[in-house]
Short mmCIF file of C-alpha atoms in Angstrom, two decimals:
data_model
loop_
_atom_site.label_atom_id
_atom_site.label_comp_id
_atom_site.label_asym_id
_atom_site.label_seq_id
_atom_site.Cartn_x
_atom_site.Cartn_y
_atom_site.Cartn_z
CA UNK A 1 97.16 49.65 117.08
CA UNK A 2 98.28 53.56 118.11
CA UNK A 3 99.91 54.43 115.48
CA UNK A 4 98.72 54.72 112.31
CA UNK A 5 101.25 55.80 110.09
CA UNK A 6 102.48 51.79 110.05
CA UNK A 7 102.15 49.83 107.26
CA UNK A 8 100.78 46.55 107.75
CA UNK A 9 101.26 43.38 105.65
CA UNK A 10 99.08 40.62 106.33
CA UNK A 11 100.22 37.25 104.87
CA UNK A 12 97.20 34.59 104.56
CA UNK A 13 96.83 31.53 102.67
CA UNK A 14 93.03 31.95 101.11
CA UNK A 15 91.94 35.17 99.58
CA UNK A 16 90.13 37.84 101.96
CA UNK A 17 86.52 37.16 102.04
CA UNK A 18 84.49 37.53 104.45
CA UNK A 19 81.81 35.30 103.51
CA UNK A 20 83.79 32.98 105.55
CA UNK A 21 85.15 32.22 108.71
CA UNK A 22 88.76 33.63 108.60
CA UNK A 23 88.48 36.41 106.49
CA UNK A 24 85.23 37.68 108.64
CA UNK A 25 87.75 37.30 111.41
CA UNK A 26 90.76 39.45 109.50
CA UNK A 27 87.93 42.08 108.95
CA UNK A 28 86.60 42.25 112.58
CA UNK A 29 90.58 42.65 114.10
CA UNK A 30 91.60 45.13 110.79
CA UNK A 31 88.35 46.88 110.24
CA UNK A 32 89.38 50.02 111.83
CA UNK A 33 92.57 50.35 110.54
CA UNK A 34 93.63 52.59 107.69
CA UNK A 35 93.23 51.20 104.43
CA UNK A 36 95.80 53.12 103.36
CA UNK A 37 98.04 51.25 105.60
CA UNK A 38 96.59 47.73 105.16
CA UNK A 39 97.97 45.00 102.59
CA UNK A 40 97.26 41.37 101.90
CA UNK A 41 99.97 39.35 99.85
CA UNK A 42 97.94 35.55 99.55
CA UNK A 43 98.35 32.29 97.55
CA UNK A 44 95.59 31.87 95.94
CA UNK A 45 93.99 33.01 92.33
CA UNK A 46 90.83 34.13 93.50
CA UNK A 47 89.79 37.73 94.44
CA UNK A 48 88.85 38.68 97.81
CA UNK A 49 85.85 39.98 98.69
CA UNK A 50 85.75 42.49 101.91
CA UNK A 51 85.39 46.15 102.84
CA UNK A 52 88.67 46.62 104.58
CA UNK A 53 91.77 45.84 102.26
CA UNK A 54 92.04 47.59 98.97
CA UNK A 55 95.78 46.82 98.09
CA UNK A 56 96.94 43.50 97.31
CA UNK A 57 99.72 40.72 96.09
CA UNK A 58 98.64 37.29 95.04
CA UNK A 59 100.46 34.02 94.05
CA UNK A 60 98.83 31.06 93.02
CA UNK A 61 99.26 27.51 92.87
CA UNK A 62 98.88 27.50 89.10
CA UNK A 63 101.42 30.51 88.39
CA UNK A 64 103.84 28.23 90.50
CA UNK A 65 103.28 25.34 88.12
CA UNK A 66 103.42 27.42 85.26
CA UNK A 67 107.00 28.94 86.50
CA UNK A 68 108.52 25.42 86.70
CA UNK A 69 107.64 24.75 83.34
CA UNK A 70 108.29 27.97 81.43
CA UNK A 71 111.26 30.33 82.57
CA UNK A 72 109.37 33.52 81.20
CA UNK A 73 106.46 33.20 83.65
CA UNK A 74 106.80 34.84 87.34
CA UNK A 75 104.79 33.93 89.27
CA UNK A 76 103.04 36.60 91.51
CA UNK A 77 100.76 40.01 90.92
CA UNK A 78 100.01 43.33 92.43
CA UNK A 79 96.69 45.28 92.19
CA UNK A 80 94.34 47.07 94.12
CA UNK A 81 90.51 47.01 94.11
CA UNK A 82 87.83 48.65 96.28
CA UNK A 83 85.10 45.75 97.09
CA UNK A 84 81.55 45.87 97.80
CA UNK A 85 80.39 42.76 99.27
CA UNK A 86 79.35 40.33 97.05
CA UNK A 87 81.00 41.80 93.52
CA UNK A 88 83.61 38.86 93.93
CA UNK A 89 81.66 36.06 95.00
CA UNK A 90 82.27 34.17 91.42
CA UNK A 91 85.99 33.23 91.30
CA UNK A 92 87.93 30.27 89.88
CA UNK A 93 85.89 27.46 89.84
CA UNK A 94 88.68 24.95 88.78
CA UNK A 95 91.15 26.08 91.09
CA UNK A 96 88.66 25.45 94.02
CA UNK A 97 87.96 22.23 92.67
CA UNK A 98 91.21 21.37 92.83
CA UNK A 99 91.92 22.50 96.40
CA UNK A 100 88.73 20.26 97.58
CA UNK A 101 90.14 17.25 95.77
CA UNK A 102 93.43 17.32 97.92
CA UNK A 103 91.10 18.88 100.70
CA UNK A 104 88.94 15.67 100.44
CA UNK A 105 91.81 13.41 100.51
CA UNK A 106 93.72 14.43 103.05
CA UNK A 107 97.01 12.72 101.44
CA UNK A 108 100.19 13.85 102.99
CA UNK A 109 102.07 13.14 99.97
CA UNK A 110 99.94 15.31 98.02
CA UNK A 111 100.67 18.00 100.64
CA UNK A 112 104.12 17.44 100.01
CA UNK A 113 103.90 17.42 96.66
CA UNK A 114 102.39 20.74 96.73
CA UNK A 115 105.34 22.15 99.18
CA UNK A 116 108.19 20.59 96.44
CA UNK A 117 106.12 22.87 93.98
CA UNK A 118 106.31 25.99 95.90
CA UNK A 119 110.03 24.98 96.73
CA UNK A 120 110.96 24.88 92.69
CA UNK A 121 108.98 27.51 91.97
CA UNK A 122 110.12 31.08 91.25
CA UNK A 123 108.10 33.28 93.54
CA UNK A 124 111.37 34.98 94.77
CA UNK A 125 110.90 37.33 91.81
CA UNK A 126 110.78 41.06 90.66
CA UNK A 127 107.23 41.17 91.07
CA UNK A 128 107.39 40.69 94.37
CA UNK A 129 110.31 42.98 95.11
CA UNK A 130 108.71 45.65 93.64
CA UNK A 131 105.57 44.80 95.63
CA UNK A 132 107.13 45.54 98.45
CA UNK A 133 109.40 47.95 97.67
CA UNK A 134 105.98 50.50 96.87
CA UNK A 135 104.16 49.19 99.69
CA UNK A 136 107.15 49.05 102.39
CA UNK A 137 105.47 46.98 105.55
CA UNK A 138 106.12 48.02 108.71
CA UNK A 139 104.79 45.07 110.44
CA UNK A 140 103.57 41.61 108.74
CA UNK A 141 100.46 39.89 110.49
CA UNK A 142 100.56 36.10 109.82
CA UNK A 143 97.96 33.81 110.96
CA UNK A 144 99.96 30.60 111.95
CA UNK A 145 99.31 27.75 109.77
CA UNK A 146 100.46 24.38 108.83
CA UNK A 147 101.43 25.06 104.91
CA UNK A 148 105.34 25.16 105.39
CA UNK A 149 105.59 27.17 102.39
CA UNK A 150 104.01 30.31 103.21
CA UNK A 151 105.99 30.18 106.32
CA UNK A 152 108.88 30.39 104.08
CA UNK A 153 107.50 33.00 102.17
CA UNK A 154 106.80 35.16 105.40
CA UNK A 155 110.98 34.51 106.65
CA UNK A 156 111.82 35.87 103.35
CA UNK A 157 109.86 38.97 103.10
CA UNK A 158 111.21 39.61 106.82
CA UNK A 159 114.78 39.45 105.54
CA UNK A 160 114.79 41.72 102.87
CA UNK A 161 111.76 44.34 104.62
CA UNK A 162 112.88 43.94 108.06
CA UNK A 163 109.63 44.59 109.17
CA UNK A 164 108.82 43.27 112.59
CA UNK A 165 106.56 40.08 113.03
CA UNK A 166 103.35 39.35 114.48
CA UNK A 167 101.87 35.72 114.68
CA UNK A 168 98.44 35.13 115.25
CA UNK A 169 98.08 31.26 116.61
CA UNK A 170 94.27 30.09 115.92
CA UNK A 171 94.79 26.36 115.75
CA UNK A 172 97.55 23.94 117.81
CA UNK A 173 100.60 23.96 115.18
CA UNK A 174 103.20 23.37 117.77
CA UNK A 175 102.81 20.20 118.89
CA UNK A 176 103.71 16.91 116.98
CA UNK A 177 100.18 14.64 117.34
CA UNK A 178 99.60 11.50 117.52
CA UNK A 179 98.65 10.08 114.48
CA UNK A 180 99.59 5.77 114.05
CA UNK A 181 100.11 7.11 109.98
CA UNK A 182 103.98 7.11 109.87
CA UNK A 183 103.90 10.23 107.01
CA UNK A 184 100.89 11.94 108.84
CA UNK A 185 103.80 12.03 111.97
CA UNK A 186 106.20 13.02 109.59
CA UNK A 187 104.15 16.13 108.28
CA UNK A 188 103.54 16.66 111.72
CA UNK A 189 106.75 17.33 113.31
CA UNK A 190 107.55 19.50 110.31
CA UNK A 191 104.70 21.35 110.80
CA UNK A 192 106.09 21.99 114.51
CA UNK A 193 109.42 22.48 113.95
CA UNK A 194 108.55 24.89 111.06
CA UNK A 195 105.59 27.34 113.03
CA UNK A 196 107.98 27.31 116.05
CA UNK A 197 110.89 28.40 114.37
CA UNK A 198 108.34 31.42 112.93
CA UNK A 199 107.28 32.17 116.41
CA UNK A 200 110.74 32.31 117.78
CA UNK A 201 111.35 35.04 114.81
CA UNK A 202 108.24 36.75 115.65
CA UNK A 203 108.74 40.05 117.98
CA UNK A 204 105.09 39.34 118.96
CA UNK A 205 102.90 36.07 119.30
CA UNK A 206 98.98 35.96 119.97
CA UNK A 207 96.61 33.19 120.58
CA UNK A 208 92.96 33.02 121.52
CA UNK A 209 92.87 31.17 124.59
CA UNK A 210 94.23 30.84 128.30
CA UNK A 211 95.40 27.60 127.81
CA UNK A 212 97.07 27.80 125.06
CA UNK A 213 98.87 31.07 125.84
CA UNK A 214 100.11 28.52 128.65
CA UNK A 215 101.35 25.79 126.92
CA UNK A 216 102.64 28.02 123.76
CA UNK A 217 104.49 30.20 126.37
CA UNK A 218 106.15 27.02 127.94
CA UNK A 219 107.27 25.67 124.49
CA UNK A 220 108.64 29.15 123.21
CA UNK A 221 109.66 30.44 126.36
CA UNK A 222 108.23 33.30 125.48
CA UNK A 223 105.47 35.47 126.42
CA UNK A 224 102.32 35.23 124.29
CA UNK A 225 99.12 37.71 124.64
CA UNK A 226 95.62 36.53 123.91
CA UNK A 227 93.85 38.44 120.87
CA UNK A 228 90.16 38.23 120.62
CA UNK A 229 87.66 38.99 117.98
CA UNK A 230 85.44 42.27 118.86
CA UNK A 231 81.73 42.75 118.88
CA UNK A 232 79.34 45.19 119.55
CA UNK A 233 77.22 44.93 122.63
CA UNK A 234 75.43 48.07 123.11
CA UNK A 235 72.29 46.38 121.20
CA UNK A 236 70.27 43.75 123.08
CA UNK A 237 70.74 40.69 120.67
CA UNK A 238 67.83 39.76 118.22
CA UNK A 239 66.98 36.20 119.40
CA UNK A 240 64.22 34.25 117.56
CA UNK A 241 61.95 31.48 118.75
CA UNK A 242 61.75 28.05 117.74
CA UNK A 243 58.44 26.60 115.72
CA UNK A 244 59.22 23.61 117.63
CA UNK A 245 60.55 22.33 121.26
CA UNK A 246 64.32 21.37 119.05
CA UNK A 247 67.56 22.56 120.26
CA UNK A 248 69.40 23.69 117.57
CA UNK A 249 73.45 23.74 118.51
CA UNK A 250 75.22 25.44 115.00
CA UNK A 251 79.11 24.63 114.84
CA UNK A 252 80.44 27.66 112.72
CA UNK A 253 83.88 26.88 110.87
CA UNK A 254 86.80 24.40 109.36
CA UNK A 255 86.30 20.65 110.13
CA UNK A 256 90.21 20.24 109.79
CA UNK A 257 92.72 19.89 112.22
CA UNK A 258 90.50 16.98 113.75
CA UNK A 259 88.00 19.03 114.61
CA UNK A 260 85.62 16.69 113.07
CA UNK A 261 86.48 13.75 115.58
CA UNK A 262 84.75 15.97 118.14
CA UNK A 263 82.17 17.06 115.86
CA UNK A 264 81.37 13.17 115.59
CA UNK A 265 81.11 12.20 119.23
CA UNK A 266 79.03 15.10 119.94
CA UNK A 267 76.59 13.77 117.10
CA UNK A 268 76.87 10.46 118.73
CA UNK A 269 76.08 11.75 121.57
CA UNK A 270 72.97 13.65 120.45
CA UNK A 271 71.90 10.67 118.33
CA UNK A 272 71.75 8.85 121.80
CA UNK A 273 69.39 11.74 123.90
CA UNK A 274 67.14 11.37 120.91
CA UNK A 275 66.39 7.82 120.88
CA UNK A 276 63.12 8.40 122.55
CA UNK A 277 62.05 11.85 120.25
CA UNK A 278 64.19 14.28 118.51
CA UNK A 279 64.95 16.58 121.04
CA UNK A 280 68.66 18.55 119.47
CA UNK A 281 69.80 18.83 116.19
CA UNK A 282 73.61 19.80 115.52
CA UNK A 283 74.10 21.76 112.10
CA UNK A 284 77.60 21.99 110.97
CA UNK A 285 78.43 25.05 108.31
CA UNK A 286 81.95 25.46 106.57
CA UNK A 287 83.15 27.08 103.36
CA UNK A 288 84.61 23.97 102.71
CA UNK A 289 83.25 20.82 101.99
CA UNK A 290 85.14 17.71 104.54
CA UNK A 291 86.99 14.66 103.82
CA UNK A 292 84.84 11.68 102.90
CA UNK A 293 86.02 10.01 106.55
CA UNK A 294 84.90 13.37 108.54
CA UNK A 295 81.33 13.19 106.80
CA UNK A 296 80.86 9.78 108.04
CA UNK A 297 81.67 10.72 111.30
CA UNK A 298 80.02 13.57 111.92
CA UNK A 299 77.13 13.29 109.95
CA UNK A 300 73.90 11.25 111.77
CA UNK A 301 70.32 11.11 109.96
CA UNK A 302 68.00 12.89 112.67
CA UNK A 303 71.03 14.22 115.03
CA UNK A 304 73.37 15.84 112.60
CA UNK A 305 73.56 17.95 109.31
CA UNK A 306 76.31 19.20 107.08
CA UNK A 307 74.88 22.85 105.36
CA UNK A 308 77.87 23.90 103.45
CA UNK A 309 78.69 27.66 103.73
CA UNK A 310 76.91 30.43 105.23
CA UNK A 311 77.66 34.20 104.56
CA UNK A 312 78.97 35.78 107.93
CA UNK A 313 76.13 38.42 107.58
CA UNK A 314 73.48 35.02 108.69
CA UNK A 315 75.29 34.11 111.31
#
């Protein structure tokens, strides 16, 4: 980023913290960048919790609600705050309880439901407007994902900003799947249809690998550029030993996306070596807990081990 005089608006799902996986990864690309300059508009109620961002617009799933039912209520607020890490650890524990219901359910139709709320609900408001009318972005930096409403909600603030685009492709969002569930194929292809419709309208599109810059740049027919996460190697790293002769292999992040089909055969696979003696152990860390069918997939007594979340800082 040269020039820093542009204002950047970066549109994310979850709140910035970066106790977890992709806000630690929003801190590492932004960290340099001038706060002054930085935004984060996201659509949930809790606060963020990170060095890097101090101004801010959120919209949650309960002002949504709240705006179908009562025409006085818009939904939507600005405000700024200056974090140290760990003042906003304690957020909304009912909200996140309701996120790891439909989290741990993996129902399409409650997925829909959810994208029928966002599509009644009055977010299109003056709260916004004025938002970004005092902030005025530049550019807006959206992490591809598969919620179809904050896709929307990006194509809108494009319109009426005309800032340019950048998408930031983490996870495989362009291609339909193969699921035998006839709504999971459903959800699917509107998933597709809906992230490559934002990267077509993006004036810039980066993923994190070789391959998929490949096959993204064949389904676009554009060019894509690869965007990795930095890291400081002028310090030799500070490895520890073992107490015992165990291999410990750590799996860092979401179990979504079917992620945890792999995680599973790889347990199967070390519950096999250690049939004769525990030689590896596979611990598996997210910020959120997985679906009931992921668990007993991935989890094996004496190969694998779900630990919940770990601050970035342990890592």
């Amino acid at each position: 980023m040269k020039d820093r005089n542009l204002n950047v608006l970066i549109i994310t799902r979850s709140e910035w913290d970066e106790s977890n996986s992709s806000g630690n990864t929003m801190s590492n690309l932004w960290g340099s960048y001038n706060v002054n300059n930085l935004a984060n508009l996201y659509c949930r109620g809790t606060l963020p919790n990170n060095r890097v961002c101090k101004k801010y617009f959120s919209i949650s799933d309960k002002d949504i609600i709240k705006s179908t039912l009562f025409m006085n209520i818009k939904p939507g607020k600005q405000f700024e705050i200056i974090n140290e890490i760990g003042e906003n650890e304690v957020s909304n524990k009912n909200e996140e309880k309701i996120y790891s219901f439909f989290r741990k359910k993996q129902s399409t139709l409650a997925i829909w439901g959810q994208e029928l709320l966002w599509g009644l609900g009055r977010w299109k408001n003056k709260n916004l407007k004025d938002f970004l009318n005092n902030f005025k972005p530049d550019i807006i930096f959206f992490p591809c994902n598969t919620y179809l409403y904050m896709h929307k909600i990006v194509w809108y603030i494009q319109r009426i900003t005309n800032a340019k685009v950048v998408l930031f492709h983490t996870d495989d969002n362009l291609n339909y799947g193969l699921s035998k569930n006839i709504f999971n194929r459903i959800n699917r292809r509107l998933i597709a249809k809906t992230a490559k419709k934002s990267s077509l309208n993006a004036a810039l599109n980066y993923c994190i690998s070789n391959k998929q810059m490949t096959e993204y740049s064949q389904i676009l027919n554009k060019e894509l550029k690869i965007l990795y996460k930095g890291a400081d190697f002028l310090k030799d790293p500070d490895f520890k030993e073992l107490p015992n002769d165990i291999l410990r292999m750590v799996y860092i992040g979401t179990t979504s996306y079917g992620r945890w089909k792999t995680l599973g055969l790889l347990a199967n696979v070390i519950n096999k070596l250690n049939e004769n003696g525990k030689k590896i152990e596979l611990l598996i860390y997210s910020q959120y807990e997985p679906s009931d069918v992921a668990m007993k997939a991935m989890i094996i007594e004496g190969a694998s081990s779900f630990l919940g979340k770990i601050p970035s800082e342990e890592v």
